[in-house]
mmCIF file of C-alpha atoms in Angstrom:
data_model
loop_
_atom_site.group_PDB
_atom_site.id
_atom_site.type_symbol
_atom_site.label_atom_id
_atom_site.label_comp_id
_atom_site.label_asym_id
_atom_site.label_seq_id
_atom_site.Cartn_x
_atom_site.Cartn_y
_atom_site.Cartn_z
ATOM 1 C CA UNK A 1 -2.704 -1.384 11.783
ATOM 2 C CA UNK A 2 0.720 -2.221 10.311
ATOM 3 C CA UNK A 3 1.048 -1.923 6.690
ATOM 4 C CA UNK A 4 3.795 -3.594 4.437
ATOM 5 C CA UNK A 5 6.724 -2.176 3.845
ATOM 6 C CA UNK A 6 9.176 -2.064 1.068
ATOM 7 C CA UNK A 7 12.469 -4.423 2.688
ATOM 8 C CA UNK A 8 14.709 -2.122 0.274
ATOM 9 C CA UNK A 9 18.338 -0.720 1.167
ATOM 10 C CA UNK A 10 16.934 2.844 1.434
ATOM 11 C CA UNK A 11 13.842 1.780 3.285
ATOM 12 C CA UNK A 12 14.050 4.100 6.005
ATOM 13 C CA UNK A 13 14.832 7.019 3.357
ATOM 14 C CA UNK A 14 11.735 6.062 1.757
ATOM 15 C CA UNK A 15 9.970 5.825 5.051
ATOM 16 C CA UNK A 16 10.867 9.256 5.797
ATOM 17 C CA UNK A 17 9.586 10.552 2.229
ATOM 18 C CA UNK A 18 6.203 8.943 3.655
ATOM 19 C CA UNK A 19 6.023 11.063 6.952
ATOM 20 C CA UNK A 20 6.734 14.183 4.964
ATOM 21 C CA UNK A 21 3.887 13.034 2.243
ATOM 22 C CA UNK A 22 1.555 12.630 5.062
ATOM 23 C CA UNK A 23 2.474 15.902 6.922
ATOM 24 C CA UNK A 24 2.205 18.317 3.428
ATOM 25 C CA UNK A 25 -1.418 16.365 2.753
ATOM 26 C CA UNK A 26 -2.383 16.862 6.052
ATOM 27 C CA UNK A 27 -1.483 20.660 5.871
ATOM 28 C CA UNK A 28 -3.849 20.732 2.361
ATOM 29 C CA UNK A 29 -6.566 19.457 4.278
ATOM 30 C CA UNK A 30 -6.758 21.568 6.310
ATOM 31 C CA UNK A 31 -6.342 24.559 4.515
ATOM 32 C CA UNK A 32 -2.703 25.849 5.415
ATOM 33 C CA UNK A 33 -1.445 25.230 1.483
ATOM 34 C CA UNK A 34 -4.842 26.399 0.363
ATOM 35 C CA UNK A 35 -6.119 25.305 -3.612
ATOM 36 C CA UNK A 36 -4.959 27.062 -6.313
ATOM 37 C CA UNK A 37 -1.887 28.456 -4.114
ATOM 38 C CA UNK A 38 1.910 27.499 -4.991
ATOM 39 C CA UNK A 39 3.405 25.239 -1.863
ATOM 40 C CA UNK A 40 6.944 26.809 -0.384
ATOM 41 C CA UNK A 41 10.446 25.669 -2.881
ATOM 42 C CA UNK A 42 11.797 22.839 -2.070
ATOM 43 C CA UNK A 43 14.263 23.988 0.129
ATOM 44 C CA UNK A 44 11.996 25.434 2.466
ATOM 45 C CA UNK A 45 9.795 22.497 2.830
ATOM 46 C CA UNK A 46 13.615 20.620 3.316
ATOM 47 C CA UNK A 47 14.253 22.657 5.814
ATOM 48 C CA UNK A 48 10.874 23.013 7.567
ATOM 49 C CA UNK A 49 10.517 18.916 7.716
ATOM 50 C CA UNK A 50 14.215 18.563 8.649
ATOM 51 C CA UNK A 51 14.645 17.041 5.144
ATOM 52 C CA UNK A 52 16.651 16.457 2.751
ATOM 53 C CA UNK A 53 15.612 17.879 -0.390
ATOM 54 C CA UNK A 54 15.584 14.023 -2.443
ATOM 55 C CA UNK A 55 13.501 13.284 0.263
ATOM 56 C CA UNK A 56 10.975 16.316 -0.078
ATOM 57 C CA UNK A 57 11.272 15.886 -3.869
ATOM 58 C CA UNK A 58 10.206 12.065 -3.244
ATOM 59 C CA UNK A 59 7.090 13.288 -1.138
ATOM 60 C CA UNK A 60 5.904 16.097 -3.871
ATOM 61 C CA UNK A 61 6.325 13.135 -6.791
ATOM 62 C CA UNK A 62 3.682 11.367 -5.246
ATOM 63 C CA UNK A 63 1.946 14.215 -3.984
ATOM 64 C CA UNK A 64 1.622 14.738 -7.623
ATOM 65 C CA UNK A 65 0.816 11.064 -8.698
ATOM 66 C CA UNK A 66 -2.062 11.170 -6.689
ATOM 67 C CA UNK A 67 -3.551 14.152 -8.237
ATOM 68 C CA UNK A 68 -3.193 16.878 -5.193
ATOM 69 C CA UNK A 69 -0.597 18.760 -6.553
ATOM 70 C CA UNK A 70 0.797 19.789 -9.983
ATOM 71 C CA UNK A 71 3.801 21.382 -11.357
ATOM 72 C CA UNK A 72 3.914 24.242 -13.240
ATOM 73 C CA UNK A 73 7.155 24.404 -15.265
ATOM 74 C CA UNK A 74 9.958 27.012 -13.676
ATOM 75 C CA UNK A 75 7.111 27.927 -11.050
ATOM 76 C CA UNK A 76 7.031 25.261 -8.729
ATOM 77 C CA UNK A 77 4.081 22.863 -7.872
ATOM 78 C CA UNK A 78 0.852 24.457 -7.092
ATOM 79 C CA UNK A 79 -2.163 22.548 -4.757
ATOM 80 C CA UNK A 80 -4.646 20.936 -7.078
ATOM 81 C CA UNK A 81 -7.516 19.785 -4.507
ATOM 82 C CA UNK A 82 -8.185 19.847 -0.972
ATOM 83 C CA UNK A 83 -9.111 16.468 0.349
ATOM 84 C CA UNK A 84 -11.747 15.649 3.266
ATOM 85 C CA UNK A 85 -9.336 16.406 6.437
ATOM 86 C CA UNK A 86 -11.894 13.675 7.565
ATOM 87 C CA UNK A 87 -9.880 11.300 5.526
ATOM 88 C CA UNK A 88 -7.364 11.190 7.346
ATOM 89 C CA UNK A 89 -8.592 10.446 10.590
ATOM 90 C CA UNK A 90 -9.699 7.414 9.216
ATOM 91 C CA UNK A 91 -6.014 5.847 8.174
ATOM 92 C CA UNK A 92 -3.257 5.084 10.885
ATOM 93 C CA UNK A 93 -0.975 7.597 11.504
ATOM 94 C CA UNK A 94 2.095 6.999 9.126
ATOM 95 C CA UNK A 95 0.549 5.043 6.834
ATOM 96 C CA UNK A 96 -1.651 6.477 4.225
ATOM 97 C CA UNK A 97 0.918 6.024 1.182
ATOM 98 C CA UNK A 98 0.816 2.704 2.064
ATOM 99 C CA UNK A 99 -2.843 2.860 1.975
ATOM 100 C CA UNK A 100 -2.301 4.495 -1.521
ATOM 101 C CA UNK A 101 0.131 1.840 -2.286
ATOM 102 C CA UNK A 102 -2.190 -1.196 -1.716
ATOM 103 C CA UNK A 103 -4.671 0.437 -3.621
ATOM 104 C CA UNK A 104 -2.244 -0.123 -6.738
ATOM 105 C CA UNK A 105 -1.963 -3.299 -5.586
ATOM 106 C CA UNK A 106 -5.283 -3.885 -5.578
ATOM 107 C CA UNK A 107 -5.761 -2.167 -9.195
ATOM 108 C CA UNK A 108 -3.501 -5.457 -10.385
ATOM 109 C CA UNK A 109 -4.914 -8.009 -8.846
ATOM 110 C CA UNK A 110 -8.263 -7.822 -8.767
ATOM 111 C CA UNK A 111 -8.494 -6.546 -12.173
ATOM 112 C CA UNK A 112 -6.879 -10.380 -12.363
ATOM 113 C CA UNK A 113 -9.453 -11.437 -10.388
ATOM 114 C CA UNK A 114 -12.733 -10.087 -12.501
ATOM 115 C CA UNK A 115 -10.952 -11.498 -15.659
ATOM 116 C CA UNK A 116 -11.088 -14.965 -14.036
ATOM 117 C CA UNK A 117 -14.339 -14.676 -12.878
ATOM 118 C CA UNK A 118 -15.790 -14.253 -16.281
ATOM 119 C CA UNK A 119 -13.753 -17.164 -17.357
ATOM 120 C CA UNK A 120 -14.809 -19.703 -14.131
ATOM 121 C CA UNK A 121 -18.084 -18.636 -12.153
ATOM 122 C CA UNK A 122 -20.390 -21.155 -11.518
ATOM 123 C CA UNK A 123 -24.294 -21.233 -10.510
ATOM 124 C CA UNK A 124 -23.418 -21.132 -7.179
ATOM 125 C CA UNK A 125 -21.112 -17.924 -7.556
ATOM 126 C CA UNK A 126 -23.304 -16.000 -9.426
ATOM 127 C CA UNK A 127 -25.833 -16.255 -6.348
ATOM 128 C CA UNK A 128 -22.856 -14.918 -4.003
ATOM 129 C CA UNK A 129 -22.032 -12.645 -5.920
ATOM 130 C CA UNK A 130 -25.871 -10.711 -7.143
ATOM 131 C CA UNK A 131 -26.699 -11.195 -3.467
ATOM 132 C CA UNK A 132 -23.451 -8.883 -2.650
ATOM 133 C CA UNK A 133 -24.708 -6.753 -4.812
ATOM 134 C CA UNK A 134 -28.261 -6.339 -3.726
ATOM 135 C CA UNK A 135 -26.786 -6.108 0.084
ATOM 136 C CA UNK A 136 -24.801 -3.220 -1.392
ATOM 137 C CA UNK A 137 -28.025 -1.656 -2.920
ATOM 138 C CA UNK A 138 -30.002 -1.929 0.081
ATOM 139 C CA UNK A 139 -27.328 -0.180 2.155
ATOM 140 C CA UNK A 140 -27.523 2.667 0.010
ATOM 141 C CA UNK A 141 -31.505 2.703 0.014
ATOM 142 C CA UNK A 142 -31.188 3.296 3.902
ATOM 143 C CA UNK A 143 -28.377 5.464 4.289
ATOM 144 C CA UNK A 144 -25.573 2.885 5.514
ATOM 145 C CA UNK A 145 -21.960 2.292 5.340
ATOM 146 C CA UNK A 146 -21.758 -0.940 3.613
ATOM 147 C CA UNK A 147 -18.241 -1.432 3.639
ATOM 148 C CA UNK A 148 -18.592 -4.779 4.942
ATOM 149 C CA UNK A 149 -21.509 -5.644 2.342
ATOM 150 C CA UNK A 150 -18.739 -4.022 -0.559
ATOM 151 C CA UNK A 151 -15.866 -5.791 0.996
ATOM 152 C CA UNK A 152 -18.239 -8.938 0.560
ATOM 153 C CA UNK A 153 -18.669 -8.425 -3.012
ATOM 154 C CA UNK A 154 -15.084 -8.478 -4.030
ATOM 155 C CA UNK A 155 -14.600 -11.611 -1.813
ATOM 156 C CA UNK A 156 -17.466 -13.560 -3.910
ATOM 157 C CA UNK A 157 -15.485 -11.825 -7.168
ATOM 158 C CA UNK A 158 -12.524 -13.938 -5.733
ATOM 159 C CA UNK A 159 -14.281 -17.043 -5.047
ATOM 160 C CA UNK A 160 -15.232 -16.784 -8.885
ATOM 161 C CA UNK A 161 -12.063 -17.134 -10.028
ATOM 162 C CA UNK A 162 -11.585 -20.198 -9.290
ATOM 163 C CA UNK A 163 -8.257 -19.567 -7.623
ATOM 164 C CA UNK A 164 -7.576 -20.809 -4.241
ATOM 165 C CA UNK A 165 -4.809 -18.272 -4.334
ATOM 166 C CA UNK A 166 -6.689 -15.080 -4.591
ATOM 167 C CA UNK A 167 -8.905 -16.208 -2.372
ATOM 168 C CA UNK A 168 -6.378 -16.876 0.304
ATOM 169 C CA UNK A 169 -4.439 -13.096 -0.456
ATOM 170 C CA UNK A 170 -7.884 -11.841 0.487
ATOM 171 C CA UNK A 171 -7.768 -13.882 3.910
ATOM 172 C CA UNK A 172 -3.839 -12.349 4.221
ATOM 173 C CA UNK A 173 -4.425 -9.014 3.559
ATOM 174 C CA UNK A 174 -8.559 -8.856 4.822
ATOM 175 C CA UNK A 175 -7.174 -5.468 7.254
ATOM 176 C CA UNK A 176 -5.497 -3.667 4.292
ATOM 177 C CA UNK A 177 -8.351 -4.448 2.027
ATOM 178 C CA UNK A 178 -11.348 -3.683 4.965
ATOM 179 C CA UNK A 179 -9.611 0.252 5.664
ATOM 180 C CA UNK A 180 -9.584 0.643 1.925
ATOM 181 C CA UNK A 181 -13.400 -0.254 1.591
ATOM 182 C CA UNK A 182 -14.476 1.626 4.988
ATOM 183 C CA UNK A 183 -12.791 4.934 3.997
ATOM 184 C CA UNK A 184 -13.800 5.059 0.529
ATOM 185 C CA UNK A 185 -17.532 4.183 1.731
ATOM 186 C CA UNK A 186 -17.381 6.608 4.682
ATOM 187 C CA UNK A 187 -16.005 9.265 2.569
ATOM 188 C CA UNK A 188 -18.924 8.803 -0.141
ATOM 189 C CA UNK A 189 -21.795 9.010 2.417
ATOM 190 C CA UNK A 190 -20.672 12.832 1.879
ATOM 191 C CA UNK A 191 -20.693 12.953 -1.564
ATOM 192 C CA UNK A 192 -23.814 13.818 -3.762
ATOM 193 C CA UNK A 193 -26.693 11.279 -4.711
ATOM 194 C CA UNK A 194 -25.150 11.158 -8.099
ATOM 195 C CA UNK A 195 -21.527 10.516 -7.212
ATOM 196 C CA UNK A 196 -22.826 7.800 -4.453
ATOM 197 C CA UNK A 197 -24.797 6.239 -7.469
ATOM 198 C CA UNK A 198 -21.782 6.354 -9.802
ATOM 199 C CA UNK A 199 -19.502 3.691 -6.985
ATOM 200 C CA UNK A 200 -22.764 1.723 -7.375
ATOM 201 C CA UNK A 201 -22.842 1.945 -11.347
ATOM 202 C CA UNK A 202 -19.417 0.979 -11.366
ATOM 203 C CA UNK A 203 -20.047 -2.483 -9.348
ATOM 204 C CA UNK A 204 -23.032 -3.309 -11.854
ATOM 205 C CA UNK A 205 -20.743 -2.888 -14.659
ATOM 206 C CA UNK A 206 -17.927 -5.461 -13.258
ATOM 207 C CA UNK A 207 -20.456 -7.591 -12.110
ATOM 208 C CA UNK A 208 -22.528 -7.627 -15.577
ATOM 209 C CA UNK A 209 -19.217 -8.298 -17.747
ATOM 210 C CA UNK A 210 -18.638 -11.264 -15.367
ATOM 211 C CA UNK A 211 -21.853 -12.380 -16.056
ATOM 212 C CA UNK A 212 -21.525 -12.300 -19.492
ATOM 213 C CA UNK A 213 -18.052 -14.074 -20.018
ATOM 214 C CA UNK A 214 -16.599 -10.992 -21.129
ATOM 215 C CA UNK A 215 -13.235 -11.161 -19.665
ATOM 216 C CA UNK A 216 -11.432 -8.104 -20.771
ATOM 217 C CA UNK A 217 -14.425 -5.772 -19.961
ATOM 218 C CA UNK A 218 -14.701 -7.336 -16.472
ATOM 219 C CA UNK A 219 -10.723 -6.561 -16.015
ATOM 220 C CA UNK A 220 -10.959 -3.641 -17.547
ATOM 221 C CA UNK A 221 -14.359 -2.268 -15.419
ATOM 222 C CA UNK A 222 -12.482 -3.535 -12.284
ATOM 223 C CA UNK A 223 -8.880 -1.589 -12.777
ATOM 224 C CA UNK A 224 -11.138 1.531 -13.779
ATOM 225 C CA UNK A 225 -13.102 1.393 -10.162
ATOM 226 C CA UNK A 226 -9.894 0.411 -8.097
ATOM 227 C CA UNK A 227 -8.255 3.047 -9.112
ATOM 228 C CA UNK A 228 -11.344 5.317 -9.119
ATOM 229 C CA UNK A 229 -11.807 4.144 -5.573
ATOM 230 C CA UNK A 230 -8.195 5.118 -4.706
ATOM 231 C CA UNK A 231 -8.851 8.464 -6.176
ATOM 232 C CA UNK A 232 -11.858 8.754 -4.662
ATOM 233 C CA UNK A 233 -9.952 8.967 -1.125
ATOM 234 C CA UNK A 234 -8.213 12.219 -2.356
ATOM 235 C CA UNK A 235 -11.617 14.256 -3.462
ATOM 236 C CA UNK A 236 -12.756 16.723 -1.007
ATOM 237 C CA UNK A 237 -14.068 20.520 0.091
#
Protein backbone atom coordinates (compact mmCIF):
# COMPACT_ATOMS: atom_id res chain seq x y z
CA UNK A 1 0.00 0.00 0.00
CA UNK A 2 1.40 3.37 -1.13
CA UNK A 3 0.93 6.17 1.16
CA UNK A 4 1.10 9.99 0.26
CA UNK A 5 3.93 11.71 0.27
CA UNK A 6 4.99 15.18 0.99
CA UNK A 7 6.02 16.64 -2.99
CA UNK A 8 8.53 19.04 -0.97
CA UNK A 9 12.19 20.06 -2.18
CA UNK A 10 13.75 17.92 0.60
CA UNK A 11 11.37 15.06 0.11
CA UNK A 12 13.78 12.42 -0.14
CA UNK A 13 15.66 13.94 3.07
CA UNK A 14 12.49 13.62 4.78
CA UNK A 15 11.94 10.20 3.36
CA UNK A 16 15.10 9.10 4.75
CA UNK A 17 14.23 10.60 8.36
CA UNK A 18 11.17 8.06 7.90
CA UNK A 19 13.32 4.82 7.33
CA UNK A 20 15.46 5.75 10.30
CA UNK A 21 12.05 6.47 12.46
CA UNK A 22 10.88 3.12 11.47
CA UNK A 23 14.21 1.25 12.07
CA UNK A 24 14.82 2.94 15.93
CA UNK A 25 10.84 1.93 16.64
CA UNK A 26 11.34 -1.25 15.35
CA UNK A 27 14.52 -1.78 17.56
CA UNK A 28 12.09 -0.57 20.80
CA UNK A 29 9.83 -3.19 19.97
CA UNK A 30 11.65 -5.49 20.18
CA UNK A 31 13.55 -4.84 23.07
CA UNK A 32 17.14 -3.78 21.77
CA UNK A 33 16.60 0.09 23.24
CA UNK A 34 14.81 -1.44 26.18
CA UNK A 35 12.20 1.13 28.48
CA UNK A 36 13.53 3.27 30.79
CA UNK A 37 17.13 2.99 29.01
CA UNK A 38 18.85 6.18 27.27
CA UNK A 39 19.09 5.43 23.20
CA UNK A 40 22.95 5.91 21.78
CA UNK A 41 23.94 10.18 21.05
CA UNK A 42 23.12 11.26 18.10
CA UNK A 43 26.14 10.70 16.42
CA UNK A 44 26.16 7.17 16.92
CA UNK A 45 22.73 6.53 15.73
CA UNK A 46 24.17 9.00 12.53
CA UNK A 47 26.62 6.87 12.05
CA UNK A 48 25.00 3.47 12.67
CA UNK A 49 21.97 4.43 10.05
CA UNK A 50 24.49 6.01 7.63
CA UNK A 51 22.87 9.36 8.61
CA UNK A 52 23.24 12.51 8.83
CA UNK A 53 22.73 13.80 12.16
CA UNK A 54 19.55 16.52 10.91
CA UNK A 55 18.29 13.51 9.66
CA UNK A 56 18.57 11.33 12.96
CA UNK A 57 17.54 14.47 14.89
CA UNK A 58 14.34 14.58 12.46
CA UNK A 59 13.57 10.79 13.32
CA UNK A 60 14.01 11.26 17.37
CA UNK A 61 11.54 14.61 17.04
CA UNK A 62 8.91 12.47 16.08
CA UNK A 63 9.99 9.61 17.93
CA UNK A 64 9.23 11.97 20.66
CA UNK A 65 5.89 13.46 19.26
CA UNK A 66 4.49 10.23 19.35
CA UNK A 67 5.14 9.58 22.90
CA UNK A 68 8.01 6.66 22.66
CA UNK A 69 10.74 8.61 23.60
CA UNK A 70 11.55 11.67 25.78
CA UNK A 71 14.36 13.96 26.36
CA UNK A 72 15.93 14.53 29.35
CA UNK A 73 17.76 17.90 29.30
CA UNK A 74 21.86 17.54 28.80
CA UNK A 75 21.19 13.62 29.02
CA UNK A 76 19.88 12.67 25.88
CA UNK A 77 16.43 11.06 25.06
CA UNK A 78 15.51 8.08 27.03
CA UNK A 79 12.72 5.17 25.65
CA UNK A 80 9.34 5.95 27.11
CA UNK A 81 7.23 2.70 26.02
CA UNK A 82 7.69 -0.35 24.17
CA UNK A 83 5.06 -0.82 21.54
CA UNK A 84 3.42 -4.28 20.36
CA UNK A 85 6.38 -5.48 17.84
CA UNK A 86 3.03 -6.96 16.47
CA UNK A 87 2.27 -3.51 15.30
CA UNK A 88 4.36 -3.36 13.01
CA UNK A 89 3.82 -6.27 11.05
CA UNK A 90 0.64 -4.94 10.40
CA UNK A 91 1.82 -1.51 8.41
CA UNK A 92 3.85 -1.68 5.03
CA UNK A 93 7.28 -1.59 5.30
CA UNK A 94 8.38 2.17 5.04
CA UNK A 95 5.41 3.59 5.85
CA UNK A 96 4.25 3.80 9.36
CA UNK A 97 4.94 7.72 9.82
CA UNK A 98 2.80 8.04 7.14
CA UNK A 99 0.39 5.91 8.89
CA UNK A 100 1.02 8.33 11.89
CA UNK A 101 0.67 11.16 9.56
CA UNK A 102 -2.86 10.32 8.23
CA UNK A 103 -3.91 9.78 11.56
CA UNK A 104 -3.41 13.71 12.06
CA UNK A 105 -5.11 14.01 9.14
CA UNK A 106 -7.78 12.24 10.20
CA UNK A 107 -7.82 14.12 13.77
CA UNK A 108 -8.84 17.36 11.36
CA UNK A 109 -11.17 16.18 9.36
CA UNK A 110 -13.31 14.10 10.89
CA UNK A 111 -13.44 16.11 13.93
CA UNK A 112 -15.02 18.40 10.83
CA UNK A 113 -17.01 15.75 10.04
CA UNK A 114 -18.85 14.98 13.66
CA UNK A 115 -19.38 18.82 13.91
CA UNK A 116 -21.46 18.62 10.69
CA UNK A 117 -23.19 15.76 11.58
CA UNK A 118 -24.73 17.31 14.59
CA UNK A 119 -25.61 20.23 12.46
CA UNK A 120 -27.28 17.99 9.27
CA UNK A 121 -28.29 14.26 10.17
CA UNK A 122 -31.44 13.22 9.13
CA UNK A 123 -33.91 10.21 10.16
CA UNK A 124 -32.41 8.20 7.79
CA UNK A 125 -28.73 8.83 9.12
CA UNK A 126 -29.37 8.34 12.49
CA UNK A 127 -30.50 4.63 11.52
CA UNK A 128 -26.97 4.21 9.66
CA UNK A 129 -25.32 5.41 11.97
CA UNK A 130 -26.92 3.47 15.67
CA UNK A 131 -26.90 0.39 13.44
CA UNK A 132 -22.90 0.96 13.03
CA UNK A 133 -22.82 1.17 16.31
CA UNK A 134 -24.70 -1.86 17.46
CA UNK A 135 -22.59 -3.91 14.62
CA UNK A 136 -19.61 -2.55 16.56
CA UNK A 137 -21.12 -3.79 19.93
CA UNK A 138 -21.91 -7.10 18.76
CA UNK A 139 -18.37 -7.63 17.46
CA UNK A 140 -17.08 -7.04 20.73
CA UNK A 141 -19.77 -9.39 22.49
CA UNK A 142 -18.18 -12.29 20.34
CA UNK A 143 -14.68 -11.61 20.30
CA UNK A 144 -14.23 -10.07 16.63
CA UNK A 145 -12.22 -7.64 14.77
CA UNK A 146 -14.73 -5.22 13.63
CA UNK A 147 -12.66 -3.02 11.76
CA UNK A 148 -14.88 -3.15 8.92
CA UNK A 149 -18.11 -2.65 11.23
CA UNK A 150 -15.82 0.64 12.88
CA UNK A 151 -14.69 1.72 9.51
CA UNK A 152 -18.58 1.64 8.75
CA UNK A 153 -19.41 3.89 11.47
CA UNK A 154 -17.25 6.77 10.51
CA UNK A 155 -18.52 6.38 6.87
CA UNK A 156 -22.34 6.88 8.14
CA UNK A 157 -20.60 9.93 10.43
CA UNK A 158 -19.67 11.26 6.87
CA UNK A 159 -22.84 10.69 5.17
CA UNK A 160 -24.26 12.91 8.13
CA UNK A 161 -22.62 15.73 7.22
CA UNK A 162 -24.22 16.42 4.55
CA UNK A 163 -21.10 16.93 2.49
CA UNK A 164 -20.65 15.20 -0.71
CA UNK A 165 -17.04 16.09 -0.20
CA UNK A 166 -16.19 14.18 2.87
CA UNK A 167 -17.93 11.58 1.73
CA UNK A 168 -16.00 11.27 -1.46
CA UNK A 169 -12.27 11.79 0.64
CA UNK A 170 -13.52 8.67 2.38
CA UNK A 171 -14.00 6.83 -1.12
CA UNK A 172 -10.19 8.42 -2.02
CA UNK A 173 -8.46 7.52 0.83
CA UNK A 174 -10.86 4.11 1.95
CA UNK A 175 -6.98 2.04 2.07
CA UNK A 176 -5.33 4.67 4.34
CA UNK A 177 -8.38 4.93 6.47
CA UNK A 178 -9.17 0.74 6.47
CA UNK A 179 -5.11 0.00 7.86
CA UNK A 180 -5.75 2.69 10.41
CA UNK A 181 -9.05 0.98 11.69
CA UNK A 182 -7.65 -2.78 11.29
CA UNK A 183 -4.47 -2.08 13.34
CA UNK A 184 -5.93 -0.13 16.00
CA UNK A 185 -8.79 -2.94 16.31
CA UNK A 186 -6.29 -5.81 16.01
CA UNK A 187 -4.04 -4.26 18.46
CA UNK A 188 -7.03 -3.80 21.10
CA UNK A 189 -8.21 -7.46 20.91
CA UNK A 190 -4.95 -7.60 23.25
CA UNK A 191 -5.73 -5.08 25.47
CA UNK A 192 -7.81 -5.54 28.75
CA UNK A 193 -11.76 -5.73 28.93
CA UNK A 194 -11.63 -2.25 30.27
CA UNK A 195 -9.38 -0.59 27.72
CA UNK A 196 -11.45 -2.56 24.80
CA UNK A 197 -14.61 -0.97 26.50
CA UNK A 198 -13.05 2.50 26.70
CA UNK A 199 -12.63 2.57 22.23
CA UNK A 200 -16.31 1.56 22.60
CA UNK A 201 -17.19 4.41 25.23
CA UNK A 202 -15.52 6.74 23.12
CA UNK A 203 -17.83 5.95 19.88
CA UNK A 204 -21.06 6.33 22.19
CA UNK A 205 -19.90 9.63 23.19
CA UNK A 206 -19.40 11.05 19.42
CA UNK A 207 -22.31 9.37 18.42
CA UNK A 208 -24.60 10.76 21.44
CA UNK A 209 -23.34 14.53 20.89
CA UNK A 210 -24.40 14.02 17.23
CA UNK A 211 -27.53 13.00 18.32
CA UNK A 212 -28.10 15.74 20.35
CA UNK A 213 -27.08 18.72 18.00
CA UNK A 214 -24.24 19.44 20.07
CA UNK A 215 -21.70 20.37 17.59
CA UNK A 216 -18.64 21.30 19.49
CA UNK A 217 -18.88 18.20 21.83
CA UNK A 218 -19.28 15.93 18.77
CA UNK A 219 -15.92 17.68 17.26
CA UNK A 220 -14.45 17.77 20.22
CA UNK A 221 -15.30 13.75 21.29
CA UNK A 222 -14.12 12.91 17.71
CA UNK A 223 -10.44 14.78 17.72
CA UNK A 224 -10.09 13.23 21.36
CA UNK A 225 -10.63 9.42 19.90
CA UNK A 226 -8.60 10.06 16.58
CA UNK A 227 -5.92 10.96 18.22
CA UNK A 228 -6.47 8.44 21.06
CA UNK A 229 -6.71 5.89 18.30
CA UNK A 230 -3.36 7.05 16.83
CA UNK A 231 -1.88 6.72 20.22
CA UNK A 232 -3.35 3.73 20.78
CA UNK A 233 -1.03 2.14 17.91
CA UNK A 234 2.09 3.06 20.04
CA UNK A 235 0.89 1.25 23.54
CA UNK A 236 2.42 -2.02 24.14
CA UNK A 237 4.40 -4.80 26.52
Amino acid sequence: MTFMVDAVSNRGATRFSDIIYEKIVGMIADGNFPVNERLPPETKLAADFGASRPVVREALERLRADGLVVSRKGSGSYVRQRPDSSMLKMVPVGSLADVQRFFEFRAGLEAEAAELAARNWQPADKERITAALLSIEQCLRNGELGAEEDQALHDAIAMATGNQFHITLREWFKPHFAIGHSVTRSLSLKRTPEQIRSVQDEHAVIVEAIFAHRETEAHDAMKKHILNARARMFQGV
